[in-house]
Tab-separated table of C-alpha atoms and ligand atoms in Angstrom:
chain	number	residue	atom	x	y	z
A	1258	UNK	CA	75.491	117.183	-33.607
A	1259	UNK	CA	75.420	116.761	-29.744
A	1260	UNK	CA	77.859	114.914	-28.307
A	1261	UNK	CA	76.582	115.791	-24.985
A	1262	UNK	CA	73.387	113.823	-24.449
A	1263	UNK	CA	73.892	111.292	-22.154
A	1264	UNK	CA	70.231	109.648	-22.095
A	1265	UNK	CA	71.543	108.227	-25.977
A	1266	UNK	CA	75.145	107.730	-24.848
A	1267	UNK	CA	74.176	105.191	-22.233
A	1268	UNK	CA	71.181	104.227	-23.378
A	1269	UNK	CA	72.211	100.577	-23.742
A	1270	UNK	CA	73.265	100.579	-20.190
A	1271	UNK	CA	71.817	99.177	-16.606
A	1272	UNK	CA	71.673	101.223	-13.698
A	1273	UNK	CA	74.231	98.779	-11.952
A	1274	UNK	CA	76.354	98.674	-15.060
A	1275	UNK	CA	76.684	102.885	-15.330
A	1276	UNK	CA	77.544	102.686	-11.333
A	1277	UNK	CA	80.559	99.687	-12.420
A	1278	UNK	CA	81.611	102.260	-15.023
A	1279	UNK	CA	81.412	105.236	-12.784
A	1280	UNK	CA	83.640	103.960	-9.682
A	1281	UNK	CA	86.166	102.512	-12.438
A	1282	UNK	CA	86.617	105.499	-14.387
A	1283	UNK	CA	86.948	107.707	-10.989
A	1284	UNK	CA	89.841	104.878	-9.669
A	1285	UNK	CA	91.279	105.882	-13.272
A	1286	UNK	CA	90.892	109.683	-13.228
A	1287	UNK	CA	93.206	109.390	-9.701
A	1288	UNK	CA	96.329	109.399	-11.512
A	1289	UNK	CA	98.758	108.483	-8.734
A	1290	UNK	CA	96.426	106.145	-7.271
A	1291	UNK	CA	95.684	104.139	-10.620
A	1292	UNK	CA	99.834	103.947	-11.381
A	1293	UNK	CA	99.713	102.151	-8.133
A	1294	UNK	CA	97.261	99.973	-8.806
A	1295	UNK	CA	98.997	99.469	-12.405
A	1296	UNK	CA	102.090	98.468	-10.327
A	1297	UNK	CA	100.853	95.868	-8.013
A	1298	UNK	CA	98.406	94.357	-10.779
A	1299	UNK	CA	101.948	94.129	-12.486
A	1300	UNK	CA	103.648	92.512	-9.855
A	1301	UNK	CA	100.894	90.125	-9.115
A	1302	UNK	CA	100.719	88.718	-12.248
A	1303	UNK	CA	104.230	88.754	-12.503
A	1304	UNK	CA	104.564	86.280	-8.746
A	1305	UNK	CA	101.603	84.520	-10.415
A	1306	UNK	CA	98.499	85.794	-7.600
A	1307	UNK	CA	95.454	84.172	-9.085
A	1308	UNK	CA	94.096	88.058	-10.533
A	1309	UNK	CA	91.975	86.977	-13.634
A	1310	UNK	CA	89.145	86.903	-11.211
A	1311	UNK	CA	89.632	90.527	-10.026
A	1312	UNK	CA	89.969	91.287	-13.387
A	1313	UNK	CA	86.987	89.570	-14.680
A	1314	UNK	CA	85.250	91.472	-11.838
A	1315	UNK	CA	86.536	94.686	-12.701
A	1316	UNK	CA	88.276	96.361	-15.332
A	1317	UNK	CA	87.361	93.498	-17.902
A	1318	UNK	CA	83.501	93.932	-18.622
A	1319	UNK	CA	84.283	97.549	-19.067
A	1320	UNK	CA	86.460	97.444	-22.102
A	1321	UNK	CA	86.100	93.698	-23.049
A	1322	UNK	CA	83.167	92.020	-24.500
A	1323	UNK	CA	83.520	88.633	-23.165
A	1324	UNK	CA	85.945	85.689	-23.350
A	1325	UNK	CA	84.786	83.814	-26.468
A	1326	UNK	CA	82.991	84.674	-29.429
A	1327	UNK	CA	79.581	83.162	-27.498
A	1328	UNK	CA	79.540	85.862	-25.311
A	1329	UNK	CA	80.539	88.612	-27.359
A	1330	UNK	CA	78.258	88.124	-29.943
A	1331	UNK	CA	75.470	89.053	-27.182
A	1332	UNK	CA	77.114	92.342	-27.030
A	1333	UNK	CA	77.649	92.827	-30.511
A	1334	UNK	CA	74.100	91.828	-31.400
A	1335	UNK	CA	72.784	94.513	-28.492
A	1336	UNK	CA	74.209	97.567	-29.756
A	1337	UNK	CA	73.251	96.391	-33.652
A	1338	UNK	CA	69.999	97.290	-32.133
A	1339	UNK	CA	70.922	100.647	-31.781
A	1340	UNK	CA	72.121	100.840	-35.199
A	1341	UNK	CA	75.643	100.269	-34.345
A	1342	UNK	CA	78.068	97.937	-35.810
A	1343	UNK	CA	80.982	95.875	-34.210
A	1344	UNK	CA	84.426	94.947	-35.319
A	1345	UNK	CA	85.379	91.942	-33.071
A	1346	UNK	CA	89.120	91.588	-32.249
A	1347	UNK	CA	90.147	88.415	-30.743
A	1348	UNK	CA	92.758	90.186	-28.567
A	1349	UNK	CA	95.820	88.135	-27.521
A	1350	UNK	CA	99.402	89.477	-28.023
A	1351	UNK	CA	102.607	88.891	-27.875
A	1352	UNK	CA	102.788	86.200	-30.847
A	1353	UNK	CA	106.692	84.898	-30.721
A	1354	UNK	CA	106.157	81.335	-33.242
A	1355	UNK	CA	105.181	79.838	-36.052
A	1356	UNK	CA	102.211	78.078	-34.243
A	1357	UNK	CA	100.995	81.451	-32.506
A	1358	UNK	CA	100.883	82.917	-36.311
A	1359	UNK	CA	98.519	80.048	-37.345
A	1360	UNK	CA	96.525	79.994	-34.240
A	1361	UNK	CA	95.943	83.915	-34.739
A	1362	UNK	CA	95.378	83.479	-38.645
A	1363	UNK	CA	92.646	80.871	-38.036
A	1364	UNK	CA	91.217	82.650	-35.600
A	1365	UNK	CA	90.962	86.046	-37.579
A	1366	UNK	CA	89.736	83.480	-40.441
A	1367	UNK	CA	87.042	82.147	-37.646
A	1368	UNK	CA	85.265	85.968	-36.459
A	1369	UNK	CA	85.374	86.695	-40.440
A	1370	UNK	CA	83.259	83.577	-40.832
A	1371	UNK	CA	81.019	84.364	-37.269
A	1372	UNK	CA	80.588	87.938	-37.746
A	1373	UNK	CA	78.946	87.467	-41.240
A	1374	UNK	CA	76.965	84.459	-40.575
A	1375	UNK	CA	75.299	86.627	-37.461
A	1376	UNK	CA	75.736	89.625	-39.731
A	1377	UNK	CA	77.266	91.739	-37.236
A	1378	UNK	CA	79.694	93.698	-39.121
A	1379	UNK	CA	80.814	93.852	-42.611
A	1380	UNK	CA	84.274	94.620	-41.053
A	1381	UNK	CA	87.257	92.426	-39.512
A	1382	UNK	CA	90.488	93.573	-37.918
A	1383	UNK	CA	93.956	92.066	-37.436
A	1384	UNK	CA	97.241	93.081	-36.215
A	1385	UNK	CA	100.262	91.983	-38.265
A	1386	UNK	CA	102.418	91.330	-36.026
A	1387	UNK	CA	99.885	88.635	-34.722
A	1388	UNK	CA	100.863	86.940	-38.189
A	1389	UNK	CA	104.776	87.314	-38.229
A	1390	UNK	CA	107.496	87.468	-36.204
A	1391	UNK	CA	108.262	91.324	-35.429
A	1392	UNK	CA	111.820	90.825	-36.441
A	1393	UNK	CA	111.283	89.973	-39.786
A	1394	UNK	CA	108.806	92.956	-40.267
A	1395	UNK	CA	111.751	94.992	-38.534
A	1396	UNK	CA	114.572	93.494	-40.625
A	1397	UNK	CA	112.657	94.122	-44.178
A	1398	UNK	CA	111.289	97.824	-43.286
A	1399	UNK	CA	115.111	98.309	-42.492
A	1400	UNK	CA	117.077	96.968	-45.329
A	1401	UNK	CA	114.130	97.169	-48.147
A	1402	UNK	CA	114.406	94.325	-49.214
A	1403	UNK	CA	113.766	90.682	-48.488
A	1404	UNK	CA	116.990	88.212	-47.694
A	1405	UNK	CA	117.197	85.358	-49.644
A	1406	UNK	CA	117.580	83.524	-45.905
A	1407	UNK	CA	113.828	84.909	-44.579
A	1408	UNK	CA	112.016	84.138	-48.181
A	1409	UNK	CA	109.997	81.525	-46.907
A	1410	UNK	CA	109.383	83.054	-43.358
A	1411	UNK	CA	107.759	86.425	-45.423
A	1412	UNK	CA	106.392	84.400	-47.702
A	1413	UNK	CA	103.981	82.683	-45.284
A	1414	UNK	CA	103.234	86.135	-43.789
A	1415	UNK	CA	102.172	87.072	-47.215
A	1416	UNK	CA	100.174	84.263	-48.124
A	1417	UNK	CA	98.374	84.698	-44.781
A	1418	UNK	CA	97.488	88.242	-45.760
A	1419	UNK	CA	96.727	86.911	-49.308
A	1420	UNK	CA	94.303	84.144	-47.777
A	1421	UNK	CA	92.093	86.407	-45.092
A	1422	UNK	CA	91.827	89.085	-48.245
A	1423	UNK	CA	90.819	86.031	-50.311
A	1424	UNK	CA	88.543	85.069	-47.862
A	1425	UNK	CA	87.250	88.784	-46.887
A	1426	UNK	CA	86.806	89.011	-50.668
A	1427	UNK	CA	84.323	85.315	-50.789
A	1428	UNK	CA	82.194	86.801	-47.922
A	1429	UNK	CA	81.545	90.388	-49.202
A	1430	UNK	CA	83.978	91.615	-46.247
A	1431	UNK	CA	86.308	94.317	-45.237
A	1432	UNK	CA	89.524	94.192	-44.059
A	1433	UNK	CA	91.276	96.699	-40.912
A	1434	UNK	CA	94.965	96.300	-41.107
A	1435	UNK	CA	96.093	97.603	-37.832
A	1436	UNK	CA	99.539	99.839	-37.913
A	1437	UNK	CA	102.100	99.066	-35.181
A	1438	UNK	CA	105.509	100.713	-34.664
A	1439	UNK	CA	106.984	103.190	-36.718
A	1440	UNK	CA	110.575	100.836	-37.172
A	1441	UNK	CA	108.536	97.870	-38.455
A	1442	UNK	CA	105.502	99.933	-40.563
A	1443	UNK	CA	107.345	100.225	-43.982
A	1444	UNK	CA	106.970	96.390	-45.097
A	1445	UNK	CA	103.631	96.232	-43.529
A	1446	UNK	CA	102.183	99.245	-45.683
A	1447	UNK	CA	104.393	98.393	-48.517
A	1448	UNK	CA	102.795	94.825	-48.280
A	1449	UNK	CA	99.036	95.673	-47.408
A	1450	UNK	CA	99.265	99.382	-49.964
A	1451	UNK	CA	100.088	96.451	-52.998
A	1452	UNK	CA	97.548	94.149	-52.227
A	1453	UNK	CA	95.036	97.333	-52.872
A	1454	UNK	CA	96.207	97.343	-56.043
A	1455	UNK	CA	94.225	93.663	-56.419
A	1456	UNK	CA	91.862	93.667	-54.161
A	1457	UNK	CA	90.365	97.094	-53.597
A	1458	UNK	CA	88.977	96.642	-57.561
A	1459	UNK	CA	85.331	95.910	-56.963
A	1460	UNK	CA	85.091	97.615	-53.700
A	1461	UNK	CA	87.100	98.554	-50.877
A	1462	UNK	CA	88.223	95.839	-49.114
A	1463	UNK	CA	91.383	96.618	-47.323
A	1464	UNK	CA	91.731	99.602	-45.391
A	1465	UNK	CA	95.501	100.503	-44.143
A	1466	UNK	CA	95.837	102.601	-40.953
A	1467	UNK	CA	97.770	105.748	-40.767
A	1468	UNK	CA	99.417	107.176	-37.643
A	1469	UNK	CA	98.283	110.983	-37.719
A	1470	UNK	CA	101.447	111.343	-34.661
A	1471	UNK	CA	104.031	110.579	-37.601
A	1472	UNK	CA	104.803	113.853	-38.403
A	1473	UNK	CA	105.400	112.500	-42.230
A	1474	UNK	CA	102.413	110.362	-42.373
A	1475	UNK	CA	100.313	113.364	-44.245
A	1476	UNK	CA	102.808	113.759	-47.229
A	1477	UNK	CA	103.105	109.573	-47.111
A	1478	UNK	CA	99.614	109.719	-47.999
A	1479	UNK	CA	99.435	112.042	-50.598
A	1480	UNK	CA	102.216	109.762	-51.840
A	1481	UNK	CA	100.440	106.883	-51.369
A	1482	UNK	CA	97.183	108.563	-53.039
A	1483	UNK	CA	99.505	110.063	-55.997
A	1484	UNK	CA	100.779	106.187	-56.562
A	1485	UNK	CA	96.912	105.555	-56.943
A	1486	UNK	CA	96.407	108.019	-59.365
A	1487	UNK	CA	94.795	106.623	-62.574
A	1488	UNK	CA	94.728	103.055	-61.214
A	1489	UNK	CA	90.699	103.431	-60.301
A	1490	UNK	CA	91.320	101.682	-57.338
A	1491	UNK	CA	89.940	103.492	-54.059
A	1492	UNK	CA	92.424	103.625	-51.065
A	1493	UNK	CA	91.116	102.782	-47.718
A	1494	UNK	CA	92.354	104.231	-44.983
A	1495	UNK	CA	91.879	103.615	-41.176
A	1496	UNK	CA	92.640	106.976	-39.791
A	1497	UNK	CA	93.912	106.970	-35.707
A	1498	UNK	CA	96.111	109.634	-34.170
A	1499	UNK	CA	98.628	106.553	-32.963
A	1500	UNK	CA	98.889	103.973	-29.798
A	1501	UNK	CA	102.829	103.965	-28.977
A	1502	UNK	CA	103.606	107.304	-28.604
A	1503	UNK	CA	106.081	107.054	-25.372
A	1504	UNK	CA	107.644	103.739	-26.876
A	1505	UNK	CA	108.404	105.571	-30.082
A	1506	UNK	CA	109.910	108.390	-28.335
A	1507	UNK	CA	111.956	105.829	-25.719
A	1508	UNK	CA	113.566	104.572	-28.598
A	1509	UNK	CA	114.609	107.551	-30.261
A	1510	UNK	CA	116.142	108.591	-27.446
A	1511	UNK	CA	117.967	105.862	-26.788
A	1512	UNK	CA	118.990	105.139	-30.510
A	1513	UNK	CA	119.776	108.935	-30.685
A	1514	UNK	CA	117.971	109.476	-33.888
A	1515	UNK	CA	115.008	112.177	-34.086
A	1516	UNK	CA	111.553	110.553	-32.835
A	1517	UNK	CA	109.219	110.158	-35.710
A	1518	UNK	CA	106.519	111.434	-33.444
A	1519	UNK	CA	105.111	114.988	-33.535
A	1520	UNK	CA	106.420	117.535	-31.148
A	1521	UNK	CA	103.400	118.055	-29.167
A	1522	UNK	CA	99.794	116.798	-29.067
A	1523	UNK	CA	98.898	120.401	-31.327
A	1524	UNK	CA	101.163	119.296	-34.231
A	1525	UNK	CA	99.466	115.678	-33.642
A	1526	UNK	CA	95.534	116.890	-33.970
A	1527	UNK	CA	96.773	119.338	-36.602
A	1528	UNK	CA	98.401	116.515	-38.578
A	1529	UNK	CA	94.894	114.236	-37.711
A	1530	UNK	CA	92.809	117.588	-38.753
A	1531	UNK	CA	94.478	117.816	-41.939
A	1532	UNK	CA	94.837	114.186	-43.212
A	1533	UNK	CA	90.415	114.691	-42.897
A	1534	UNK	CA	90.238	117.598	-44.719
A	1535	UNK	CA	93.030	115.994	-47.623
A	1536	UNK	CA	90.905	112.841	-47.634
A	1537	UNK	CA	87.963	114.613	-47.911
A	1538	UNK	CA	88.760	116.885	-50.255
A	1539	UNK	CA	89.792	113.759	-52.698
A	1540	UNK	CA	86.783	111.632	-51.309
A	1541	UNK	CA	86.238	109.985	-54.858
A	1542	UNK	CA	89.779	108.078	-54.655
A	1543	UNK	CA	89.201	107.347	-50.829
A	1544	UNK	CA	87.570	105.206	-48.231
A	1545	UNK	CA	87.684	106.204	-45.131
A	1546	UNK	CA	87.162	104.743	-41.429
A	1547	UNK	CA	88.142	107.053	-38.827
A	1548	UNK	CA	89.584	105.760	-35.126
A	1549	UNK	CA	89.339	108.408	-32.787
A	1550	UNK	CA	87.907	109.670	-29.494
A	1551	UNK	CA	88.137	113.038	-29.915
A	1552	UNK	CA	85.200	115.094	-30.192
A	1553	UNK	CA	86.561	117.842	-32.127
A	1554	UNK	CA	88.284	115.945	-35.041
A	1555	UNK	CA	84.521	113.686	-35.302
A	1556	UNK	CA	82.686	117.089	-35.663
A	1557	UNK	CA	85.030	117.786	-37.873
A	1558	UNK	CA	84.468	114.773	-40.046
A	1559	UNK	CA	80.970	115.470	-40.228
A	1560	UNK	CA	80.912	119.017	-41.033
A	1561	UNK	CA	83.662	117.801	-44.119
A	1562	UNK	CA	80.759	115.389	-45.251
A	1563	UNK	CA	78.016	117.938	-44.883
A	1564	UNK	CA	80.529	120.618	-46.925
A	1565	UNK	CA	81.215	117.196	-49.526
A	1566	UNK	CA	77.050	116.784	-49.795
A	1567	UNK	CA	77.229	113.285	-48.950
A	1568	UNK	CA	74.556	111.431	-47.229
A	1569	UNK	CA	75.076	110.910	-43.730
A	1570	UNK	CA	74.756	106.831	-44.270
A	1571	UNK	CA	77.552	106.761	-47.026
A	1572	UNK	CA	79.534	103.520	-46.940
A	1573	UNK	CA	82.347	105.732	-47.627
A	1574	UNK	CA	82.636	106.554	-44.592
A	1575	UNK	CA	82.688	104.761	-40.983
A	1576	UNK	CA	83.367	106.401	-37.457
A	1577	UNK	CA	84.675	104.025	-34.941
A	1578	UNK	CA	85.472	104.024	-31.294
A	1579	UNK	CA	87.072	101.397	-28.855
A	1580	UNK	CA	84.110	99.386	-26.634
A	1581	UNK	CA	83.868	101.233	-23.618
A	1582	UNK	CA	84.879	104.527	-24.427
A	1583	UNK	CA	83.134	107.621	-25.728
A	1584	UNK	CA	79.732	106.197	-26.316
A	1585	UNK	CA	78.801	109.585	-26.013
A	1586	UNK	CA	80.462	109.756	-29.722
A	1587	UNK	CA	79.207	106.631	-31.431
A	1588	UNK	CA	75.771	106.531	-29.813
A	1589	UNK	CA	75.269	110.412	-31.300
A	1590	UNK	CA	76.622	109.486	-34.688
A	1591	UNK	CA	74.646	106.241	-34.855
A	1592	UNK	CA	71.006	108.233	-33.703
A	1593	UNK	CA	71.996	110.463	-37.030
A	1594	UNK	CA	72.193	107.576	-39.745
A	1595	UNK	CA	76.049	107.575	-39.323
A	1596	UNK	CA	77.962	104.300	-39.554
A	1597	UNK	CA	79.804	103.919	-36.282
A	1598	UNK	CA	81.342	100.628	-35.614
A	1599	UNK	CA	82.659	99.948	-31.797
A	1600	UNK	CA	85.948	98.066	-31.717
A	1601	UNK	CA	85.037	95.128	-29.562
A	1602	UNK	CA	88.328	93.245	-27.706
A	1603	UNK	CA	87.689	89.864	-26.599
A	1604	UNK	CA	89.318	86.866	-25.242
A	1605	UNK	CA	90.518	84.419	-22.595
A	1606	UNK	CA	90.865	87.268	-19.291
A	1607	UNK	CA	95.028	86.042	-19.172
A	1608	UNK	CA	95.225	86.674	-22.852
A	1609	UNK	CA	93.917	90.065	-22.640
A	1610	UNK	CA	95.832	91.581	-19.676
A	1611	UNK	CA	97.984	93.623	-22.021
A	1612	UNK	CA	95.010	95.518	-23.701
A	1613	UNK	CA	93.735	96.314	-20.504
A	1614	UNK	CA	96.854	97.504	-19.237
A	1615	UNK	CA	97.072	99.804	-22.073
A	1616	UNK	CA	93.664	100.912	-21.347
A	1617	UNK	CA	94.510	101.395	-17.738
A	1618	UNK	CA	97.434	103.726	-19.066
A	1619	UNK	CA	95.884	105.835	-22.356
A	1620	UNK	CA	92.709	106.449	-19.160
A	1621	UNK	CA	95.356	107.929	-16.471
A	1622	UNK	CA	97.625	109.634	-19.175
A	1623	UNK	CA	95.160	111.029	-21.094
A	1624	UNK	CA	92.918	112.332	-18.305
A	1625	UNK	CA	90.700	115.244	-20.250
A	1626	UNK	CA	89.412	112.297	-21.968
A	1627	UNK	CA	88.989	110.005	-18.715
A	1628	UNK	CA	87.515	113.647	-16.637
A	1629	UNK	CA	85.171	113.554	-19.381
A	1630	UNK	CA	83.831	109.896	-19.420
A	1631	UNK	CA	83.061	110.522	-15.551
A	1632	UNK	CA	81.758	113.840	-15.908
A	1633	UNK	CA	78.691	112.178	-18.554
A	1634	UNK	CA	78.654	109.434	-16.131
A	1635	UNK	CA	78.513	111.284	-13.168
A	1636	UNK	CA	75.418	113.427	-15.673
A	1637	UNK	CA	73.999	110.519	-16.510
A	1638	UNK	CA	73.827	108.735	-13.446
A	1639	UNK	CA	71.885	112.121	-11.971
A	1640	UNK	CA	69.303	112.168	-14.734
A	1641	UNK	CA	68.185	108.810	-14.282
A	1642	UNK	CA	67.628	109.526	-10.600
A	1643	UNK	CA	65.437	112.265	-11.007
A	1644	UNK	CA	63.263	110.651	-13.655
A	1645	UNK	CA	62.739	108.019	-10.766
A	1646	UNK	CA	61.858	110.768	-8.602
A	1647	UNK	CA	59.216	112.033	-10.890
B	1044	LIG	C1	88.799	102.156	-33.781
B	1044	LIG	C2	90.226	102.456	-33.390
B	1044	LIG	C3	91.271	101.783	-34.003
B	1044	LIG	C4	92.598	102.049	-33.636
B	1044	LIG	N1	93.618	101.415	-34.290
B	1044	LIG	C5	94.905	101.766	-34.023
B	1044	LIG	C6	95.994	101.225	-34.765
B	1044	LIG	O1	95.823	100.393	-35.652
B	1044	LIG	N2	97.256	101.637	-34.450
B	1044	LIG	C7	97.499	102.563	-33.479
B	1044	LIG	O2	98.665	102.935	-33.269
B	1044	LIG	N3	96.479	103.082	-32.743
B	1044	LIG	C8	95.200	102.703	-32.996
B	1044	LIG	N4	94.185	103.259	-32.252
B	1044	LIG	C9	94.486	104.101	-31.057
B	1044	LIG	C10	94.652	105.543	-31.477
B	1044	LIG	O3	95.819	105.651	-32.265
B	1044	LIG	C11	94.801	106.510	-30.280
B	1044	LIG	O4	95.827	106.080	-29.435
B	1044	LIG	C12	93.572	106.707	-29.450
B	1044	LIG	O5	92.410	106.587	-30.208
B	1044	LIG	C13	93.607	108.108	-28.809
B	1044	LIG	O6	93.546	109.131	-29.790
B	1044	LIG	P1	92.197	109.931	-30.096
B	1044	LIG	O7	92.187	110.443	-31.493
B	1044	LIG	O8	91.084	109.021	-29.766
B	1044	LIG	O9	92.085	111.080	-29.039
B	1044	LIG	P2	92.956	112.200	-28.327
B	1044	LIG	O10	92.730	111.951	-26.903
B	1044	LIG	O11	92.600	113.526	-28.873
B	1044	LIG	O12	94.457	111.947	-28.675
B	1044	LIG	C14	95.361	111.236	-27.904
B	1044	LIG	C15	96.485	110.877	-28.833
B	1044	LIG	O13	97.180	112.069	-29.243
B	1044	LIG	C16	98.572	111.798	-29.399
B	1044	LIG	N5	99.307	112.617	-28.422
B	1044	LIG	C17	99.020	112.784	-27.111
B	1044	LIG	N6	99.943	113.576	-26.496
B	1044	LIG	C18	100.844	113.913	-27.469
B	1044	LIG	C19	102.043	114.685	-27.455
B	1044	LIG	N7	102.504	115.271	-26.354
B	1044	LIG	N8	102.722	114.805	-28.616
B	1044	LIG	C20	102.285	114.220	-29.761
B	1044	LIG	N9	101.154	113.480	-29.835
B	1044	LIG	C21	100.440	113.317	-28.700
B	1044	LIG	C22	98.723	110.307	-29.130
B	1044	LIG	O14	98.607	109.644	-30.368
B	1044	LIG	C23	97.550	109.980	-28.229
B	1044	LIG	O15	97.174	108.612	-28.301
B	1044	LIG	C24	92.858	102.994	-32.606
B	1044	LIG	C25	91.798	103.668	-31.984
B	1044	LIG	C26	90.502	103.411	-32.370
B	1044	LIG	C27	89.404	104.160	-31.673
C-alpha cells in the first residue's frame, strides 16, 4: 500500500483546482499568519462584513461540497467514479430549539432519501446534538437517569433516533452516530448502544463512534462488546481519535477534575492502535468504519485485515476521510478494492462557517498533517508539469 502516489491522490482534480488547494494549504501551514486570518474572519463576521463571498471563494470549495444537495451530488457522483463512496452531512450547528431539531431531523430524513435514490452511499451521518438540546443530553449523562420534568423533551429525541433508524432500516441504509463531548456522551451511547440491540439484527445498521483520546474508551468497548456477548447482534463502531480535544481539557481545568483526554498524542494513537487490533481480533461480533487521517493507524488497518484473511472489499469494513483532506489515503485504498467513503460537509456558506473554522484550526494545529497535504501538492503539482513538458 502506497500512500505516496500523488498521480491517484489527485487524480480527480483540475490543474486550477490543485493550484486553489496548494496556496490554501500553504496560508494554513503559516501558523501565525493563519491565527490571524482566523481572528479577523472572526471579527468580521462577528461586525457583520459581508464574508460568505470570500468564503465561497476560498476556503469553502476546499472542504465543502456545495450549498445544497444539487450541487453536492455532482461531487459525490464524481468520485463514485473512482470507486469511492460519500457520506453527505448537511452541516449547520449550533441547534438551540425545538424547530432547529425538526428542521435538522427532516433534513437528515431528506439526504437518507437523496443519497439512495442517486445511490451514492449506503451510509448517512448525524450529530445528536443537532436533534436535542445539549442540556438535556448533559443533564441525563450526569444524573443517569431521566427527570420526570424532561420525559417528553427525551422522549422526542428518542423517537427521532427511533424514526431515521426506522427509516435507515426501509431503505437498506446505515446509520453514523457522531460522538460529541465527553460530559454529554453517556446518554447518547447509552441511547444509540440499545437501539443496536433492535436494529443491528439483520445487518448492521447503526454504527456508534468512539473517541480513541478518552483514555477509558478501550475498556468501554470491551464493555460494550462483553454486553453483546451472546446477543448475535454485531456492534458497529465508527472509530476517530476525537474532535474537542482543547475544549475537553479547558473544562477540566476549570472544573478541576482530571481531563478525560489522554496525556499526550502517544497515549492517543496507542489507545486508536489498540481499539484496531481489539476490534479486529473479535471481527465476527464487529463492524467497523474507521475516521482517521493518519497514515500509520490506516496501514495498520489493512495489514489487521490481511493478518484476519478478509477480502479487501469486505462490507465489514469502511475507511473514511473528511472531503478535502488526505486523498492521498482514500484514493490509495479505493484503487485496491477498499471501501473508502469521503465525509462530504455541505450547506448554506453562513451555516457552515463553524466547520470551516474548525478546519482552519485542526490544519494550523496539527501541522505534520497540513506540511504533508502541501508537500503531495507541491509533488503533484511538479509531475503534472513535466508530463506537459514531455
Ligand atoms: C470520517 C470521520 C468522522 C469523524 N467523526 C468524528 C466524531 O464523530 N466525533 C469526533 O470527536 N471526531 C470525529 N472526527 C474527527 C477525528 O476525531 C479527529 O479529530 C481527526 O480525524 C484527526 O485525527 P486523525 O486520526 O485523523 O489524525 P492524527 O493527526 O494522527 O491525530 C490528531 C488527533 O490526535 C489527538 N491528539 C492530538 N494531540 C494530542 C495530545 N497532545 N494529546 C492527546 N491527544 C492528542 C486529537 O484527537 C487530534 O484530533 C471524524 C473524522 C473523520 C475523518
Amino acid at each position: 500500500m502506497n500512500f505516496k502516489d500523488t498521480k491517484i491522490a489527485f487524480s480527480y482534480k483540475s490543474n486550477l483546482e490543485i493550484k486553489k488547494s496548494f496556496y490554501l494549504f500553504r496560508l494554513l501551514s503559516m501558523g501565525s499568519l493563519s491565527k490571524i486570518g482566523r481572528k479577523v474572519l472572526r471579527l468580521m463576521i462577528y461586525l457583520n462584513f459581508p464574508v460568505n463571498y470570500l468564503i465561497k471563494k476560498t476556503i469553502y470549495p476546499q472542504f465543502c461540497a456545495g450549498t445544497d444537495f444539487t450541487e453536492t451530488k455532482k461531487t459525490a457522483i464524481k468520485l463514485n467514479t473512482y470507486n469511492l463512496s460519500s457520506v453527505l452531512d448537511y452541516s449547520t450547528e449550533a441547534h438551540s430549539n425545538e424547530e432547529e431539531f425538526e428542521q435538522s431531523f427532516e433534513q437528515c430524513l431528506k439526504v437518507m432519501e437523496e443519497s439512495k435514490t442517486l445511490a451514492i452511499s449506503d451510509f448517512i451521518v448525524f450529530k445528536p446534538t443537532s436533534m436535542g438540546s445539549i442540556k438535556l443530553f448533559e443533564k441525563i449523562s450526569r444524573n443517569g437517569y431521566v427527570s420526570s420534568e424532561d420525559t417528553d423533551e427525551w422522549n422526542k429525541i428518542k423517537e427521532r433516533f427511533k424514526l431515521i433508524f426506522d427509516a435507515a432500516k426501509a431503505k437498506q441504509m446505515k446509520v453514523l452516530v457522531d460522538a460529541e463531548e465527553s460530559w454529554i456522551q453517556k446518554a447518547i451511547d447509552d441511547l444509540v448502544f440499545e437501539s443496536m440491540l433492535i436494529y443491528n439484527r439483520d445487518y448492521t445498521l447503526i454504527y456508534n463512534t468512539i473517541q480513541a483520546y478518552r483514555s477509558d474508551r478501550l475498556d468501554y468497548l470491551k464493555q460494550i462488546h462483553q454486553k453483546f456477548n451472546g446477543s448475535r447482534v454485531k456492534i458497529g463502531v465508527k472509530l476517530v481519535r476525537g474532535a474537542y480535544m482543547q475544549k475537553e481539557n479547558k473544562r477540566a481545568r476549570e472544573l478541576n477534575y482530571k481531563s478525560p483526554i489522554c496525556k499526550n498524542k502517544f497515549l492517543t494513537d496507542e489507545s486508536f492502535n489498540n481499539s484496531l487490533k481489539y476490534i479486529f481480533k473479535n471481527i465476527n461480533d464487529f463492524c467497523l468504519f474507521i475516521g482517521s487521517h493518519n497514515e500509520k493507524s490506516n496501514l495498520l488497518a489493512v495489514k489487521l485485515m490481511q493478518r484476519e484473511k478478509m477480502e479487501n472489499s469486505t462490507d465489514k469494513v469502511w475507511f473514511s476521510q473528511l472531503y478535502g483532506m488526505s486523498d492521498n489515503i482514500s484514493f490509495s485504498l479505493a484503487k485496491k478494492g477498499y471501501n473508502v467513503a469521503k465525509l462530504i460537509p455541505f450547506g448554506p456558506v453562513k451555516e457552515v462557517i463553524p466547520y470551516l473554522m474548525r478546519r482552519i484550526e485542526e490544519n494550523t494545529s496539527i501541522s505534520e498533517q497540513t506540511n504533508r497535504e502541501l508537500s503531495l501538492i507541491r509533488k503533484e503539482i511538479i509531475r503534472r508539469k513535466k508530463v506537459n513538458l514531455n
